[in-house]
């Protein structure tokens, strides 16, 4: 299974906003949709990217590493879209 841009955007939005609910609002999606995207992403990567509690999210070491790559990928896609537009 391949990772989708939707899953990458959800992951970065959750990290940037600090919560699944805020990421859902930012991306105009439901909280459950964002949560499912994160679960799919972790399943595809076969690792835990963050520890979730009701009060906070904490990135794992793998999550920190993957976040840098996800940001680069999304930046590259945005740049390509801008150059084509």
Short mmCIF file of C-alpha atoms in Angstrom, two decimals:
data_model
loop_
_atom_site.label_atom_id
_atom_site.label_comp_id
_atom_site.label_asym_id
_atom_site.label_seq_id
_atom_site.Cartn_x
_atom_site.Cartn_y
_atom_site.Cartn_z
CA UNK A 1 0.00 0.00 0.00
CA UNK A 2 1.26 3.44 -0.89
CA UNK A 3 1.14 6.55 1.27
CA UNK A 4 -1.20 9.24 -0.04
CA UNK A 5 -0.84 13.01 -0.04
CA UNK A 6 -4.03 13.16 2.03
CA UNK A 7 -2.36 11.10 4.75
CA UNK A 8 0.77 13.27 4.65
CA UNK A 9 -1.29 16.47 4.84
CA UNK A 10 -3.27 15.08 7.77
CA UNK A 11 -0.08 14.05 9.58
CA UNK A 12 1.61 17.43 9.16
CA UNK A 13 -1.58 19.31 10.08
CA UNK A 14 -1.96 17.32 13.31
CA UNK A 15 1.65 18.05 14.26
CA UNK A 16 1.38 21.74 13.33
CA UNK A 17 -1.91 22.34 15.12
CA UNK A 18 -1.25 20.05 18.06
CA UNK A 19 -4.55 18.22 17.83
CA UNK A 20 -6.64 16.03 15.59
CA UNK A 21 -9.65 18.30 16.02
CA UNK A 22 -7.74 21.44 15.01
CA UNK A 23 -6.21 19.62 12.04
CA UNK A 24 -9.66 18.49 10.94
CA UNK A 25 -10.92 22.08 11.07
CA UNK A 26 -7.88 23.34 9.17
CA UNK A 27 -8.31 20.71 6.43
CA UNK A 28 -12.12 20.96 6.41
CA UNK A 29 -12.50 17.30 7.36
CA UNK A 30 -13.93 15.38 10.28
CA UNK A 31 -11.88 14.43 13.31
CA UNK A 32 -12.65 10.78 12.66
CA UNK A 33 -11.41 11.14 9.08
CA UNK A 34 -8.12 12.63 10.26
CA UNK A 35 -7.78 9.92 12.90
CA UNK A 36 -8.37 7.22 10.28
CA UNK A 37 -5.78 8.81 7.96
CA UNK A 38 -3.21 8.74 10.78
CA UNK A 39 -4.02 5.13 11.57
CA UNK A 40 -3.65 4.15 7.90
CA UNK A 41 -0.34 6.01 7.71
CA UNK A 42 1.05 4.30 10.79
CA UNK A 43 -0.17 0.95 9.51
CA UNK A 44 1.49 1.45 6.14
CA UNK A 45 4.75 2.52 7.82
CA UNK A 46 4.41 -0.26 10.40
CA UNK A 47 5.38 2.09 13.20
CA UNK A 48 3.92 4.50 15.72
CA UNK A 49 4.46 8.13 14.75
CA UNK A 50 2.98 9.70 17.86
CA UNK A 51 1.64 8.81 21.25
CA UNK A 52 -1.88 10.15 21.74
CA UNK A 53 -3.60 10.90 25.01
CA UNK A 54 -6.76 12.89 25.60
CA UNK A 55 -4.62 15.88 26.55
CA UNK A 56 -1.57 15.82 24.29
CA UNK A 57 0.27 14.35 21.34
CA UNK A 58 3.94 13.40 21.56
CA UNK A 59 6.01 12.47 18.53
CA UNK A 60 8.05 9.31 18.61
CA UNK A 61 11.60 9.28 17.26
CA UNK A 62 10.22 7.75 14.06
CA UNK A 63 7.59 10.48 13.96
CA UNK A 64 10.23 13.20 14.10
CA UNK A 65 12.17 11.60 11.27
CA UNK A 66 9.09 11.05 9.13
CA UNK A 67 7.83 14.59 9.74
CA UNK A 68 10.90 16.08 8.08
CA UNK A 69 10.40 13.90 5.02
CA UNK A 70 6.66 14.60 4.89
CA UNK A 71 7.28 18.34 4.97
CA UNK A 72 9.79 18.05 2.10
CA UNK A 73 7.40 15.99 0.00
CA UNK A 74 4.48 18.35 0.53
CA UNK A 75 6.70 21.34 -0.22
CA UNK A 76 7.84 19.72 -3.47
CA UNK A 77 4.26 19.03 -4.52
CA UNK A 78 3.21 22.61 -3.75
CA UNK A 79 6.16 23.99 -5.70
CA UNK A 80 5.32 21.81 -8.70
CA UNK A 81 1.67 22.93 -8.57
CA UNK A 82 2.76 26.60 -8.46
CA UNK A 83 5.13 26.19 -11.40
CA UNK A 84 2.49 24.52 -13.53
CA UNK A 85 -0.31 26.97 -12.63
#
